[in-house]
Each structure stands twice: as structure tokens, then as C-alpha cells.
Short mmCIF file of C-alpha atoms in Angstrom, two decimals:
data_model
loop_
_atom_site.label_atom_id
_atom_site.label_comp_id
_atom_site.label_asym_id
_atom_site.label_seq_id
_atom_site.Cartn_x
_atom_site.Cartn_y
_atom_site.Cartn_z
CA MET A 161 105.34 -164.33 204.35
CA TYR A 162 105.24 -161.72 201.57
CA LEU A 163 104.29 -158.67 203.68
CA GLU A 164 107.83 -157.34 204.19
CA TYR A 165 108.79 -158.20 200.60
CA PHE A 166 106.05 -155.92 199.20
CA GLY A 167 106.24 -153.36 202.02
CA LEU A 168 102.81 -154.19 203.43
CA THR A 169 101.60 -153.69 206.99
CA GLU A 170 98.90 -156.40 206.73
CA ALA A 171 97.56 -158.95 204.29
CA PRO A 172 95.57 -157.09 201.62
CA PHE A 173 93.40 -159.97 200.42
CA SER A 174 92.09 -161.64 203.54
CA ILE A 175 88.58 -163.02 202.99
CA THR A 176 87.41 -161.80 206.41
CA PRO A 177 85.16 -158.71 206.14
CA ASP A 178 87.51 -156.08 207.60
CA PRO A 179 85.73 -152.66 207.54
CA ALA A 180 89.04 -150.95 206.78
CA PHE A 181 89.16 -152.65 203.37
CA VAL A 182 85.59 -151.91 202.29
CA PHE A 183 85.40 -150.92 198.65
CA LEU A 184 81.99 -149.79 197.39
CA SER A 185 81.61 -149.91 193.63
CA GLN A 186 78.71 -148.11 192.01
CA ARG A 187 76.74 -151.35 192.16
CA HIS A 188 77.42 -151.69 195.87
CA ARG A 189 76.46 -148.06 196.47
CA ASP A 190 73.20 -148.59 194.59
CA ALA A 191 72.48 -151.70 196.64
CA LEU A 192 73.25 -149.87 199.89
CA ALA A 193 70.97 -147.01 198.82
CA HIS A 194 68.14 -149.49 198.29
CA LEU A 195 68.71 -150.95 201.75
CA LEU A 196 68.82 -147.56 203.47
CA TYR A 197 65.70 -146.43 201.62
CA GLY A 198 63.95 -149.64 202.56
CA VAL A 199 64.65 -149.39 206.30
CA GLY A 200 63.94 -145.67 206.34
CA GLN A 201 60.81 -143.83 205.38
CA GLY A 202 60.57 -145.67 202.07
CA GLY A 203 59.95 -148.98 203.79
CA SER A 204 56.87 -148.08 205.86
CA GLY A 205 57.11 -151.52 207.37
CA GLY A 206 57.46 -154.72 205.40
CA PHE A 207 60.38 -156.40 203.68
CA VAL A 208 63.59 -155.30 201.97
CA GLN A 209 65.40 -157.91 199.84
CA LEU A 210 69.04 -158.01 198.75
CA THR A 211 70.29 -161.01 196.76
CA GLY A 212 73.60 -161.79 195.13
CA GLU A 213 75.92 -164.63 194.23
CA VAL A 214 78.28 -166.06 196.82
CA GLY A 215 81.20 -163.71 197.46
CA THR A 216 79.75 -160.57 195.86
CA GLY A 217 79.73 -158.56 199.11
CA LYS A 218 76.30 -158.96 200.73
CA THR A 219 77.69 -159.35 204.24
CA THR A 220 79.93 -156.31 203.71
CA LEU A 221 76.88 -154.27 202.71
CA CYS A 222 75.07 -155.54 205.77
CA ARG A 223 77.85 -154.16 207.97
CA CYS A 224 77.71 -150.84 206.11
CA LEU A 225 73.95 -150.73 206.60
CA LEU A 226 74.26 -151.30 210.35
CA GLU A 227 76.80 -148.46 210.58
CA GLN A 228 74.61 -145.98 208.69
CA VAL A 229 71.10 -146.55 210.05
CA PRO A 230 69.64 -143.60 212.00
CA GLU A 231 70.34 -143.41 215.73
CA ASN A 232 66.68 -144.02 216.55
CA THR A 233 66.80 -147.49 214.94
CA ARG A 234 66.94 -150.71 216.92
CA ILE A 235 68.45 -153.68 215.09
CA ALA A 236 68.01 -157.42 215.55
CA LEU A 237 70.64 -159.28 213.50
CA VAL A 238 70.06 -162.97 212.75
CA LEU A 239 73.13 -164.60 211.21
CA ASN A 240 72.06 -168.24 211.32
CA PRO A 241 68.44 -168.70 210.15
CA LEU A 242 68.54 -172.52 210.21
CA MET A 243 65.91 -172.60 212.95
CA THR A 244 62.33 -173.60 213.50
CA PRO A 245 59.77 -170.77 213.37
CA HIS A 246 59.58 -170.77 217.17
CA GLU A 247 63.37 -170.68 217.54
CA LEU A 248 63.58 -167.82 215.05
CA LEU A 249 60.98 -165.86 217.00
CA ALA A 250 62.90 -166.42 220.23
CA ALA A 251 66.19 -165.38 218.56
CA ILE A 252 64.64 -162.08 217.37
CA CYS A 253 63.39 -161.35 220.88
CA GLU A 254 66.81 -162.12 222.38
CA GLU A 255 68.57 -159.85 219.84
CA LEU A 256 66.26 -156.99 220.83
CA GLY A 257 66.89 -157.61 224.53
CA ILE A 258 63.32 -158.67 225.26
CA GLN A 259 62.91 -160.70 228.43
CA THR A 260 61.66 -164.16 227.46
CA PHE A 261 62.16 -166.04 230.73
CA GLY A 262 59.27 -168.43 231.25
CA LEU A 263 57.92 -167.77 227.73
CA GLU A 264 60.21 -170.11 225.80
CA ASN A 265 57.53 -172.72 225.12
CA SER A 266 54.80 -170.38 223.85
CA SER A 267 55.00 -168.66 220.46
CA LYS A 268 51.91 -166.59 221.31
CA ALA A 269 53.50 -165.30 224.50
CA LEU A 270 56.66 -164.36 222.58
CA VAL A 271 54.63 -162.50 219.93
CA ASP A 272 52.68 -160.65 222.63
CA GLN A 273 55.91 -159.63 224.35
CA LEU A 274 57.39 -158.50 221.03
CA ASN A 275 54.25 -156.49 220.26
CA HIS A 276 54.51 -154.63 223.60
CA TYR A 277 58.16 -153.91 222.81
CA LEU A 278 57.34 -152.56 219.34
CA LEU A 279 54.56 -150.33 220.65
CA ALA A 280 56.90 -148.88 223.27
CA ALA A 281 59.57 -148.24 220.64
CA HIS A 282 56.98 -146.55 218.41
CA GLU A 283 55.87 -144.25 221.23
CA ALA A 284 59.53 -143.34 221.79
CA GLY A 285 59.90 -142.39 218.13
CA GLU A 286 62.11 -145.36 217.32
CA CYS A 287 61.87 -147.95 214.56
CA VAL A 288 62.76 -151.63 214.82
CA VAL A 289 64.49 -153.57 212.05
CA VAL A 290 65.17 -157.31 211.83
CA VAL A 291 68.09 -158.20 209.51
CA ILE A 292 68.32 -161.86 208.47
CA ASP A 293 71.51 -162.92 206.69
CA GLU A 294 71.69 -166.12 204.59
CA ALA A 295 67.91 -165.87 204.27
CA GLN A 296 67.84 -168.48 201.50
CA ASN A 297 68.19 -171.01 204.31
CA LEU A 298 64.89 -169.99 205.92
CA SER A 299 62.18 -172.60 205.69
CA PRO A 300 58.84 -171.55 204.15
CA GLU A 301 57.33 -171.94 207.62
CA SER A 302 59.89 -169.58 209.17
CA LEU A 303 59.32 -167.04 206.40
CA GLU A 304 55.61 -167.19 207.07
CA GLN A 305 56.27 -166.60 210.78
CA VAL A 306 58.33 -163.51 209.93
CA ARG A 307 55.59 -162.29 207.59
CA LEU A 308 53.04 -162.55 210.38
CA LEU A 309 55.27 -160.37 212.56
CA THR A 310 54.92 -157.55 210.02
CA ASN A 311 51.18 -157.60 210.77
CA LEU A 312 52.00 -155.95 214.10
CA GLU A 313 50.91 -152.36 213.52
CA THR A 314 49.11 -149.29 214.73
CA THR A 315 46.19 -147.80 212.85
CA LYS A 316 48.61 -145.79 210.70
CA GLN A 317 51.95 -147.57 210.63
CA LYS A 318 53.55 -151.00 210.71
CA LEU A 319 55.88 -151.52 213.63
CA LEU A 320 58.52 -153.85 212.18
CA GLN A 321 60.81 -153.70 209.16
CA VAL A 322 62.54 -156.88 207.90
CA VAL A 323 65.68 -157.03 205.72
CA LEU A 324 66.38 -160.33 203.93
CA LEU A 325 69.91 -160.92 202.63
CA GLY A 326 70.53 -164.07 200.62
CA GLN A 327 71.85 -165.93 197.63
CA PRO A 328 69.86 -166.08 194.37
CA GLU A 329 68.00 -169.12 195.71
CA LEU A 330 66.10 -166.68 197.94
CA ARG A 331 64.38 -165.24 194.87
CA GLU A 332 63.35 -168.73 193.80
CA LEU A 333 62.02 -169.42 197.29
CA LEU A 334 59.91 -166.26 197.31
CA GLN A 335 58.36 -167.19 193.97
CA ARG A 336 56.46 -170.04 195.60
CA ARG A 337 52.73 -169.57 195.50
CA SER A 338 52.47 -170.28 199.22
CA LEU A 339 54.70 -167.23 199.90
CA ARG A 340 53.01 -164.80 197.52
CA GLN A 341 51.68 -162.69 200.42
CA LEU A 342 55.23 -162.14 201.64
CA ALA A 343 56.52 -161.40 198.12
CA GLN A 344 53.88 -158.69 197.74
CA ARG A 345 55.18 -156.95 200.87
CA ILE A 346 58.71 -156.48 199.56
CA THR A 347 59.02 -152.71 199.21
CA ALA A 348 62.63 -152.57 197.97
CA ARG A 349 64.73 -155.22 196.26
CA TYR A 350 68.14 -155.32 194.62
CA HIS A 351 70.26 -158.04 193.02
CA LEU A 352 73.99 -157.49 193.52
CA THR A 353 76.12 -158.53 190.56
CA PRO A 354 79.92 -159.05 190.44
CA LEU A 355 82.33 -156.18 189.76
CA GLY A 356 83.01 -155.02 186.24
CA GLN A 357 86.57 -155.07 184.90
CA VAL A 358 87.30 -151.43 185.77
CA ASP A 359 85.94 -151.75 189.30
CA ALA A 360 87.78 -155.04 189.80
CA ALA A 361 91.08 -153.27 189.04
CA ARG A 362 90.15 -150.43 191.40
CA TYR A 363 89.24 -152.97 194.06
CA VAL A 364 92.71 -154.53 193.88
CA GLY A 365 94.42 -151.15 193.99
CA HIS A 366 92.29 -150.03 196.93
CA ARG A 367 93.12 -153.07 199.02
CA MET A 368 96.84 -152.83 198.24
CA GLN A 369 96.84 -149.17 199.24
CA VAL A 370 94.99 -149.82 202.52
CA ALA A 371 97.50 -152.59 203.31
CA GLY A 372 100.33 -150.06 203.02
CA ALA A 373 101.65 -150.68 199.51
CA VAL A 374 103.63 -147.80 198.01
CA ARG A 375 103.03 -149.20 194.52
CA ASN A 376 100.63 -151.75 193.09
CA PRO A 377 102.59 -154.83 191.90
CA PHE A 378 99.68 -156.03 189.72
CA ARG A 379 100.36 -154.91 186.15
CA LYS A 380 97.57 -154.24 183.63
CA SER A 381 97.85 -157.71 182.13
CA ALA A 382 97.61 -159.21 185.61
CA LEU A 383 94.51 -157.17 186.47
CA LYS A 384 92.87 -158.27 183.25
CA ALA A 385 93.72 -161.91 183.94
CA LEU A 386 92.52 -161.55 187.52
CA TYR A 387 89.16 -160.33 186.29
CA GLN A 388 88.94 -163.12 183.70
CA ARG A 389 89.61 -165.82 186.28
CA SER A 390 87.43 -164.38 189.08
CA HIS A 391 84.64 -162.98 186.84
CA GLY A 392 84.54 -159.97 189.15
CA VAL A 393 83.55 -161.85 192.33
CA PRO A 394 85.39 -160.05 195.16
CA ARG A 395 85.97 -163.17 197.25
CA LEU A 396 87.50 -164.99 194.30
CA ILE A 397 89.65 -161.94 193.51
CA ASN A 398 90.99 -162.13 197.07
CA ILE A 399 91.82 -165.83 196.83
CA ILE A 400 93.64 -165.55 193.48
CA ALA A 401 95.41 -162.28 194.27
CA ASP A 402 96.69 -163.57 197.60
CA ARG A 403 98.10 -166.69 195.93
CA ALA A 404 99.67 -164.54 193.19
CA LEU A 405 101.47 -162.45 195.83
CA VAL A 406 102.81 -165.62 197.39
CA GLY A 407 103.96 -166.81 193.98
CA ALA A 408 105.69 -163.50 193.23
CA TYR A 409 107.48 -163.64 196.59
CA ALA A 410 108.63 -167.21 195.93
CA ALA A 411 109.87 -166.27 192.46
CA GLU A 412 111.47 -163.05 193.77
CA VAL A 413 109.71 -160.81 191.26
CA ARG A 414 108.29 -157.39 192.03
CA ASP A 415 105.82 -157.15 189.15
CA ILE A 416 102.91 -159.56 188.87
CA LYS A 417 101.85 -160.27 185.29
CA ALA A 418 99.12 -162.34 183.65
CA LYS A 419 101.09 -165.58 183.58
CA LEU A 420 101.55 -165.55 187.34
CA VAL A 421 97.85 -164.81 187.93
CA HIS A 422 96.80 -167.70 185.72
CA ALA A 423 99.22 -169.99 187.55
CA ALA A 424 97.80 -168.85 190.89
CA ALA A 425 94.23 -169.43 189.69
CA ASP A 426 95.15 -172.90 188.45
CA GLU A 427 96.66 -173.76 191.83
CA VAL A 428 93.48 -172.91 193.72
CA GLN A 429 91.42 -174.71 191.05
CA LEU A 430 89.40 -171.65 190.10
CA GLY A 431 89.97 -172.08 186.40
CA GLU A 432 89.41 -174.91 184.00
CA PRO A 433 92.87 -175.46 182.50
CA GLY A 434 94.34 -177.25 185.50
CA ALA A 435 91.29 -179.44 185.95
CA ARG A 436 91.18 -180.20 182.24
CA ARG A 437 94.81 -181.33 182.26
CA SER A 438 94.26 -183.59 185.26
CA LEU A 439 91.35 -185.33 183.55
CA TRP A 440 92.93 -185.88 180.16
CA ARG A 441 96.17 -187.13 181.67
CA TRP A 442 94.53 -190.57 181.42
CA PRO A 443 94.55 -192.54 178.15
CA ALA A 444 91.85 -191.43 175.73
CA ALA A 445 89.93 -194.71 175.97
CA ILE A 446 89.75 -194.51 179.76
CA ALA A 447 88.69 -190.86 179.71
CA ALA A 448 86.03 -191.66 177.12
CA SER A 449 84.63 -194.53 179.16
CA LEU A 450 84.55 -192.27 182.21
CA ILE A 451 82.42 -189.65 180.56
CA LEU A 452 80.19 -192.27 178.95
CA ALA A 453 79.55 -193.73 182.40
CA LEU A 454 78.09 -190.39 183.45
CA ILE A 455 76.58 -188.88 180.32
CA THR A 456 74.31 -190.66 177.89
CA TRP A 457 75.60 -189.78 174.44
CA ASN A 458 73.61 -192.45 172.62
CA ILE A 459 70.15 -190.95 172.97
CA MET A 460 67.88 -192.47 170.32
CA ARG A 461 67.61 -190.30 167.24
CA SER A 462 64.42 -191.95 166.04
CA GLY A 463 61.43 -189.74 165.20
CA ALA A 464 61.26 -186.72 162.98
CA VAL A 465 62.15 -183.29 164.30
CA ASN A 466 59.12 -181.06 164.78
CA SER A 467 58.35 -179.76 161.33
CA GLU A 468 57.09 -176.46 162.67
CA ILE A 469 60.55 -175.73 164.00
CA SER A 470 62.77 -177.10 161.28
CA GLU A 471 60.87 -175.84 158.22
CA PRO A 472 63.26 -173.74 156.12
CA ALA A 473 60.74 -170.91 155.82
CA VAL A 474 60.85 -170.41 159.58
CA THR A 475 64.64 -170.67 159.92
CA ASN A 476 65.15 -168.28 157.03
CA ARG A 477 62.98 -165.68 158.71
CA LEU A 478 64.91 -166.20 161.94
CA ALA A 479 68.17 -165.40 160.16
CA GLU A 480 66.99 -161.98 159.04
CA SER A 481 69.01 -159.11 160.50
CA VAL A 482 67.89 -157.41 163.71
CA SER A 483 69.17 -154.05 164.90
CA LEU A 484 71.84 -154.47 167.56
CA ASP A 485 70.59 -151.49 169.52
CA SER A 486 66.87 -152.09 169.21
CA GLY A 487 65.01 -152.10 172.51
CA THR A 488 62.46 -154.43 170.95
CA VAL A 489 64.97 -156.97 169.72
CA ILE A 490 63.41 -159.86 171.66
CA ASP A 491 59.95 -159.10 170.29
CA SER A 492 61.49 -159.06 166.81
CA ILE A 493 62.87 -162.56 167.34
CA THR A 494 59.63 -164.02 168.59
CA LEU A 495 57.62 -162.29 165.90
CA HIS A 496 59.48 -164.44 163.37
CA PHE A 497 57.83 -167.44 164.98
CA ALA A 498 54.42 -165.80 164.89
CA GLN A 499 54.61 -165.59 161.08
CA LYS A 500 54.32 -169.37 161.01
CA LEU A 501 50.88 -169.39 162.65
CA PRO A 502 47.52 -169.04 160.85
CA PRO A 503 46.58 -165.33 160.81
CA ALA A 504 42.90 -166.10 161.41
CA MET A 505 43.51 -167.62 164.84
CA PRO A 506 42.07 -165.83 167.93
CA GLU A 507 44.60 -163.62 169.69
CA GLU A 508 44.80 -165.80 172.83
CA ALA A 509 45.34 -168.96 170.80
CA LEU A 510 47.87 -167.13 168.62
CA ASP A 511 49.87 -166.08 171.68
CA ALA A 512 49.81 -169.60 173.09
CA ASP A 513 50.99 -171.24 169.86
CA TRP A 514 53.50 -168.47 169.27
CA LEU A 515 55.16 -169.10 172.66
CA ARG A 516 54.90 -172.87 172.30
CA ILE A 517 56.81 -172.80 169.02
CA GLN A 518 59.34 -170.34 170.39
CA HIS A 519 59.97 -172.52 173.45
CA GLN A 520 60.30 -175.67 171.33
CA ALA A 521 62.87 -173.94 169.15
CA ALA A 522 64.98 -173.08 172.21
CA TRP A 523 64.89 -176.68 173.51
CA GLN A 524 65.65 -178.15 170.09
CA GLY A 525 68.43 -175.65 169.46
CA LEU A 526 70.16 -176.59 172.72
CA ALA A 527 69.80 -180.29 171.91
CA SER A 528 71.34 -179.68 168.48
CA LEU A 529 74.38 -178.05 170.09
CA TRP A 530 74.89 -181.36 171.93
CA ASN A 531 74.56 -183.21 168.60
CA GLU A 532 71.25 -184.66 169.80
CA PRO A 533 68.67 -182.89 167.57
CA ALA A 534 65.87 -185.20 168.70
CA GLY A 535 66.49 -184.37 172.36
CA GLY A 536 64.45 -181.16 172.51
CA PRO A 537 61.33 -182.72 174.09
CA ASP A 538 63.47 -184.48 176.69
CA ILE A 539 65.22 -181.23 177.64
CA ASP A 540 61.80 -179.60 177.93
CA ALA A 541 60.69 -182.43 180.20
CA ALA A 542 63.84 -182.29 182.33
CA CYS A 543 63.58 -178.52 182.79
CA ASN A 544 59.97 -178.99 183.84
CA GLU A 545 61.16 -181.40 186.56
CA GLN A 546 60.07 -184.65 184.95
CA ILE A 547 62.17 -187.61 186.01
CA ASN A 548 63.47 -190.64 184.15
CA VAL A 549 64.48 -188.68 181.06
CA ARG A 550 67.97 -188.94 179.66
CA TRP A 551 68.84 -185.30 180.27
CA ALA A 552 69.58 -183.23 183.35
CA CYS A 553 68.47 -179.61 183.65
CA LEU A 554 69.57 -177.02 186.16
CA LYS A 555 67.59 -173.83 186.71
CA SER A 556 69.80 -171.11 188.07
CA ASP A 557 69.96 -167.40 188.77
CA GLY A 558 72.94 -165.12 188.27
CA SER A 559 74.72 -162.79 185.89
CA PHE A 560 76.46 -163.03 182.53
CA ALA A 561 79.71 -163.34 184.50
CA ARG A 562 78.36 -166.51 186.08
CA ILE A 563 77.43 -167.91 182.66
CA ILE A 564 80.90 -167.08 181.34
CA GLN A 565 82.40 -168.94 184.31
CA LEU A 566 80.23 -171.95 183.49
CA GLY A 567 81.30 -171.80 179.84
CA LEU A 568 78.27 -173.63 178.36
CA PRO A 569 75.35 -172.51 176.18
CA VAL A 570 72.27 -171.71 178.26
CA ILE A 571 68.64 -170.78 177.77
CA LEU A 572 67.74 -167.35 179.15
CA GLN A 573 64.28 -166.82 180.62
CA LEU A 574 63.16 -163.39 179.50
CA GLN A 575 60.51 -161.33 181.26
CA ARG A 576 57.71 -160.02 179.06
CA SER A 577 53.89 -160.12 179.13
CA LYS A 578 54.39 -163.88 178.79
CA PRO A 579 57.70 -165.63 179.57
CA SER A 580 59.89 -166.32 176.56
CA LEU A 581 63.11 -168.28 176.10
CA LEU A 582 66.30 -167.32 174.28
CA LEU A 583 69.12 -169.76 173.50
CA LEU A 584 72.45 -168.08 174.28
CA GLN A 585 75.45 -169.51 172.40
CA GLY A 586 78.11 -166.86 172.98
CA ILE A 587 79.17 -163.70 174.83
CA ASP A 588 81.71 -161.26 173.41
CA GLY A 589 81.86 -158.03 175.37
CA ASP A 590 78.68 -156.09 174.62
CA HIS A 591 77.37 -158.60 172.06
CA LEU A 592 75.57 -161.90 172.42
CA LEU A 593 75.20 -164.78 169.98
CA ALA A 594 71.63 -166.06 170.28
CA GLY A 595 69.35 -168.53 168.55
CA ALA A 596 69.58 -172.11 167.35
CA PRO A 597 72.38 -173.33 165.03
CA GLY A 598 71.83 -172.00 161.53
CA THR A 599 69.46 -169.28 162.77
CA THR A 600 71.76 -167.28 165.00
CA LEU A 601 71.63 -163.54 165.53
CA THR A 602 74.16 -161.18 167.06
CA LEU A 603 72.32 -159.09 169.64
CA SER A 604 73.10 -156.15 171.86
CA ARG A 605 73.79 -157.30 175.40
CA ARG A 606 72.08 -154.20 176.74
CA ALA A 607 68.90 -154.91 174.77
CA VAL A 608 68.71 -158.40 176.24
CA GLU A 609 69.49 -157.18 179.77
CA ASP A 610 66.40 -154.96 179.60
CA ARG A 611 64.30 -158.14 179.52
CA TRP A 612 66.47 -160.55 181.51
CA PHE A 613 66.57 -160.58 185.31
CA GLY A 614 69.13 -163.34 185.76
CA ASP A 615 67.13 -166.57 185.32
CA TYR A 616 68.61 -169.21 183.03
CA MET A 617 68.66 -172.96 182.43
CA VAL A 618 71.47 -175.27 181.41
CA ALA A 619 70.96 -178.89 180.31
CA TRP A 620 73.24 -181.81 179.52
CA PRO A 621 72.77 -185.49 178.54
CA GLN A 622 72.81 -187.77 181.54
CA ALA A 623 71.82 -191.33 182.37
CA ALA A 624 68.18 -191.53 183.47
CA SER A 625 69.22 -193.63 186.47
CA TRP A 626 71.70 -191.04 187.78
CA PRO A 627 70.81 -190.15 191.43
CA ARG A 628 69.55 -186.70 192.29
CA GLU A 629 72.13 -186.34 195.09
CA ILE A 630 75.24 -188.21 196.23
CA ALA A 631 76.37 -187.75 199.83
CA ARG A 632 78.67 -189.14 202.47
CA GLY A 633 78.06 -192.84 203.08
CA ASP A 634 76.88 -193.56 199.53
CA SER A 635 78.66 -196.08 197.33
CA GLY A 636 78.34 -197.62 193.90
CA PRO A 637 78.98 -196.70 190.26
CA ALA A 638 77.83 -193.08 190.63
CA VAL A 639 80.25 -192.45 193.50
CA ASP A 640 82.99 -194.21 191.53
CA THR A 641 82.40 -191.87 188.59
CA VAL A 642 82.34 -188.71 190.74
CA LEU A 643 85.61 -189.68 192.41
CA ARG A 644 87.20 -190.12 188.99
CA LEU A 645 85.95 -186.72 187.90
CA ALA A 646 87.53 -185.26 191.01
CA GLY A 647 90.81 -187.02 190.19
CA LEU A 648 90.70 -188.93 193.48
CA ALA A 649 90.31 -192.50 192.18
CA GLU A 650 93.17 -194.24 190.47
CA PRO A 651 92.76 -197.05 187.92
CA PRO A 652 91.88 -199.85 187.83
CA TYR A 653 88.31 -198.71 188.41
CA SER A 654 86.83 -201.37 190.63
CA GLY A 655 83.50 -199.66 191.24
CA ARG A 656 83.78 -200.23 194.99
CA ASN A 657 84.64 -196.67 195.98
CA GLU A 658 82.71 -195.04 198.80
CA PHE A 659 81.83 -191.43 199.57
CA GLU A 660 83.98 -190.93 202.66
CA ALA A 661 84.94 -188.02 204.90
CA GLU A 662 88.11 -187.26 202.93
CA PHE A 663 86.17 -186.72 199.72
CA GLU A 664 83.50 -184.71 201.55
CA ASN A 665 86.19 -182.31 202.81
CA TRP A 666 87.65 -182.01 199.31
CA LEU A 667 84.20 -181.38 197.89
CA VAL A 668 83.38 -178.60 200.36
CA GLY A 669 86.58 -176.81 199.29
CA PHE A 670 85.72 -177.34 195.62
CA GLN A 671 82.25 -175.89 196.13
CA TYR A 672 83.64 -172.91 198.01
CA ARG A 673 86.14 -172.12 195.26
CA TYR A 674 83.42 -172.09 192.60
CA GLY A 675 80.95 -170.07 194.63
CA LEU A 676 78.60 -173.04 195.18
CA GLU A 677 76.72 -173.96 198.33
CA SER A 678 79.37 -175.68 200.45
CA ASP A 679 77.22 -178.56 201.70
CA GLY A 680 79.50 -181.47 200.73
CA ILE A 681 76.76 -183.03 198.60
CA VAL A 682 76.99 -183.74 194.86
CA GLY A 683 73.71 -182.30 193.61
CA PRO A 684 73.02 -181.17 190.03
CA ARG A 685 74.85 -177.86 190.38
CA THR A 686 78.00 -179.35 191.87
CA LEU A 687 77.89 -182.26 189.40
CA LEU A 688 77.79 -179.84 186.49
CA TYR A 689 80.93 -178.06 187.71
CA LEU A 690 82.66 -181.41 188.18
CA ILE A 691 81.96 -182.59 184.63
CA ARG A 692 82.47 -179.19 182.97
CA PRO A 693 86.24 -179.62 182.31
CA SER A 694 85.52 -182.84 180.39
CA ILE A 695 83.05 -181.19 177.97
CA ALA A 696 84.86 -180.16 174.80
CA GLN A 697 81.66 -179.31 172.94
CA PRO A 698 79.41 -177.48 173.15
CA GLY A 699 81.05 -174.47 174.70
CA LEU A 700 80.06 -170.86 175.20
CA GLN A 701 81.56 -168.96 172.27
CA SER A 702 83.58 -165.80 172.74
CA SER A 703 84.13 -165.06 169.05
CA TRP A 704 81.91 -165.79 166.07
CA GLN A 705 83.09 -163.73 163.12
CA GLY A 706 81.11 -164.64 160.04
CA GLU A 707 78.26 -166.15 162.04
CA GLY A 708 74.83 -164.76 162.82
#
């Protein structure tokens, strides 16, 4: 409807992967280089892994990869890996054009036929690559089947290269001990992060230009707002920008500014303000009872806080200044904890106690932000997958942009000789606010990124009886509460609401808009995004002058 108004020949922000609109930022070029290296001589057979959040451009890179592989490369592309190991094997053979008639019921016969095919391709000077998209959906058994295929080899060279494209859950899957043989065969890996603010603006301009625009209607303030609301995720940029163009057409304005972008984002429920208003439209007492039905705020405060953590001598040492640009900033933080331990202890015992105290401080610090200082052990238990504790914990994988979108304090899992934890309270450009309340430090984001590969945990108080998942067909108080959070249940709250098809459809759209797995099930991740607008405190800080 707005094409003629803005002088466009086609819609610039369609979410379909049109090759004409491909925009490769430096991050995308780096990722593509890793893929090309992996399937070329750098791979030497084995696995190449590309992960990234939903909507960051993995499928686009896959298309670019297929267009740029050498002519002597044969490709088998698997787009739907939700198959049994045998079905996956048959699908690979079919993609390569291997005759499987009469062999459908025998995995061994299929492997033998594939081996003959690979040997023939090798003799012809060709290489064979299997590309599996959405690989996080592969079962461990299917992954093991694919790993066994990479055992097909000559005396000098493996015959098959495998490319795995998937969401961050793929990395978690490959960390399983049962899949360690496969993980060791990954010869190239890359994690694709969202666009930065500069690239996001270039992305918008590029798509407008390809669509035929003579001028870009998105002003600087609009581009900044677009980045803030999308956090640099290309798919979310497309959704918001398209709605902003519609809004500008309806309002008969030629220039799109920040206010219009925020209104567009609110309409598609990508930002918190609209959701927050819909929740607090109810009387305060009703809203309070709603949240109390879901979250347990009255956790018992009995029992003293661990004296090793709360002793003033330790917290004072934590508050000492640390260089913002120091590459050893994380070691400096944890060394403060080590000063608490007896110097005569053996080195192994010292390391163990040092990390134990450091971990306890992170758990207790997060609990304190929720005004539950005695909740540290329960958060520890929840994050170690113990049940029947009055906290929920979600382990996730992503970028700082994802954490900003979530808007809650998190615990970063840092990679070092032994894993360490860092409580993150705020993000302000290139600086991070880290540490427990009263012991915070302002750190260089770059220094932390050197030790952080995207793993983090977020925890919140929750009734111990809350179900792990809520799905279509369920009913009861938990469903009643979720419907209220979604704004789909009107008072009086009878408690007889059921999880029906209408809500499932709404939920799938909600999950899609927030970059979640669109399965129509309220699991911990989806639940967290549903309750997030109702959480006033704690929040992820964006300014902390005078703190740290």
C-alpha cells in the first residue's frame, strides 16, 4: 500500500530471503569466510558449525555459501532435520541423487550405496558436502549417525564434509558428553551475532535502495530507535521498519522519525512499553495478586548469609578499582576472593575454594537484587537443575544485545582454566556494571568479551509447584495466570481457563516476535518473556553514575 507513496518498486522489508536484498556486514562476511574455509581445503572432512540467534541471517548465509562453493562440489541440503537417523540417511542419499529403490529398509545398504557414491566423486576430483539447516532440532541419535558418515574415507582423505547451521541451542547440544567425538571433529565454527548500530543503519539504507527508493525516509533518530527496538536482529528490523512505513503512509508523512518507529514497535509487540501498559491497566491490587500467583516473593529469610561472602573485609577488597582496559580484569576480580582463603592451603584446594566462594557471591548477589538475600543457595540449586526450589533458572546463549532485550541482571559464565561466574547488573555502551550490590565495578566490555562466549543464566523467584511446561489442552491455575499475563483473560478470574487453540496461535506469534522457538508451548524461556513487563525491579541498568 505504501510502495507508490515512497516511490518503491517492491517491498523493502519482506522477511523472505530474497537474494537481491542480501546485505553482508563484516560479521556476516567473517561467518561466510569460516564456512567457505570449512568446506574447502581447510575442512579436510568433518564438521563446520555456524550458530546464531533467530533472525540473524543464518539461512541467508547458507544461500550465499551454496552460490560460492567451487564447481566441483556436490551439495546435499537438508532443511528439515526432524527425522529419525534412518530417515535422515535416506534424505541425504535422495538429495545427492543416489538410487535407493529397494534399500529403504536397510541403513547398512544406504551407507554402502553412499560410500560407493563418495568414492566415485573422489576419483572424479569432486567433494561432497551435506548442509543441515536448523541443526539444533537433530536428535543425539541422528547426530551420531551423521558423525559415523564422516568415517567414510580413503587412506589419505575423508570423503564427506558436513555443515551444521543452527540456533544457540546447537552449541548446548554438542556439549553433551555422549557427543564429544562429534564436537572434536568440528574444524571451523562461528557464532553470528546481531548487527551493530552502524551496520543496522546501513542495512536499512541498502534495502531501501534496492527497493527503488530515491531517498531514505528513515531519519537518524528513527535509525537509532530502530536499532534500540530490534537490538540489531535483521528479521526484527524488517518487521518494525515495514510497520513504520505503513504508519508513515497512513499519517501522510515523508520522513520517519523515532516516535513513529517506537509506535510501530509497540504495535507489533516487540518492545516492553505497550505490554507494560496493558498489564498495569488493571487495578494495582489485581495486578499484584496476579504476579504473586506466579512468583513467590515471600521466600523465607531465615538463616544467616554465608559469612565468607558477606564479611566486610571481602566486600571492601571487591570494591577496589580495576583498570577498565585491563585484559586480566576478570582474574583481578576473582583474586579478591582468593585473599580470603588460608595461604597455606594446597594449590588444588585453593583453586576449588576460590571458585566456590566466587560462585556463591554471584548467586547471593543476584538474590540480593531480587530483595531475597537468603536465596543464593536456591538459585544455585535451580541453575544446577534441582527441582522443588522456589526459584526458576534459565541457561541461555546469546549476545549482549539479547541481554539488553531481556532487560534483567544475569550471571555470565566466563571461560578460563576453570569456569567462573560474573554478575552483570548493567550495560552502557562499552562499559559494564558487574558484581554484587555494594561491591560493583565498572568494567570494559571488551575485556569481558575476551573471556565470554555467550553463555549466561537468568533466575527469578517462582512457586516451586509451577509446571515445567504448559501446552495446549492444559488447564488450571497456571494456565489462568499465563492467560492473564498475555492479556487474554478478563476479570473476574475464575481459574477455569483452558489452553486452547486461540491462545496457542497467539503464543506462536508472540514467540516469533521475540526471537523464541515458535512451538506454542510456555516453557521457562517463553514464561520469562511473558512476565518480564511486570517486573519493575530488578532491571538491567543503563546508567550508574556514582556507582562502582
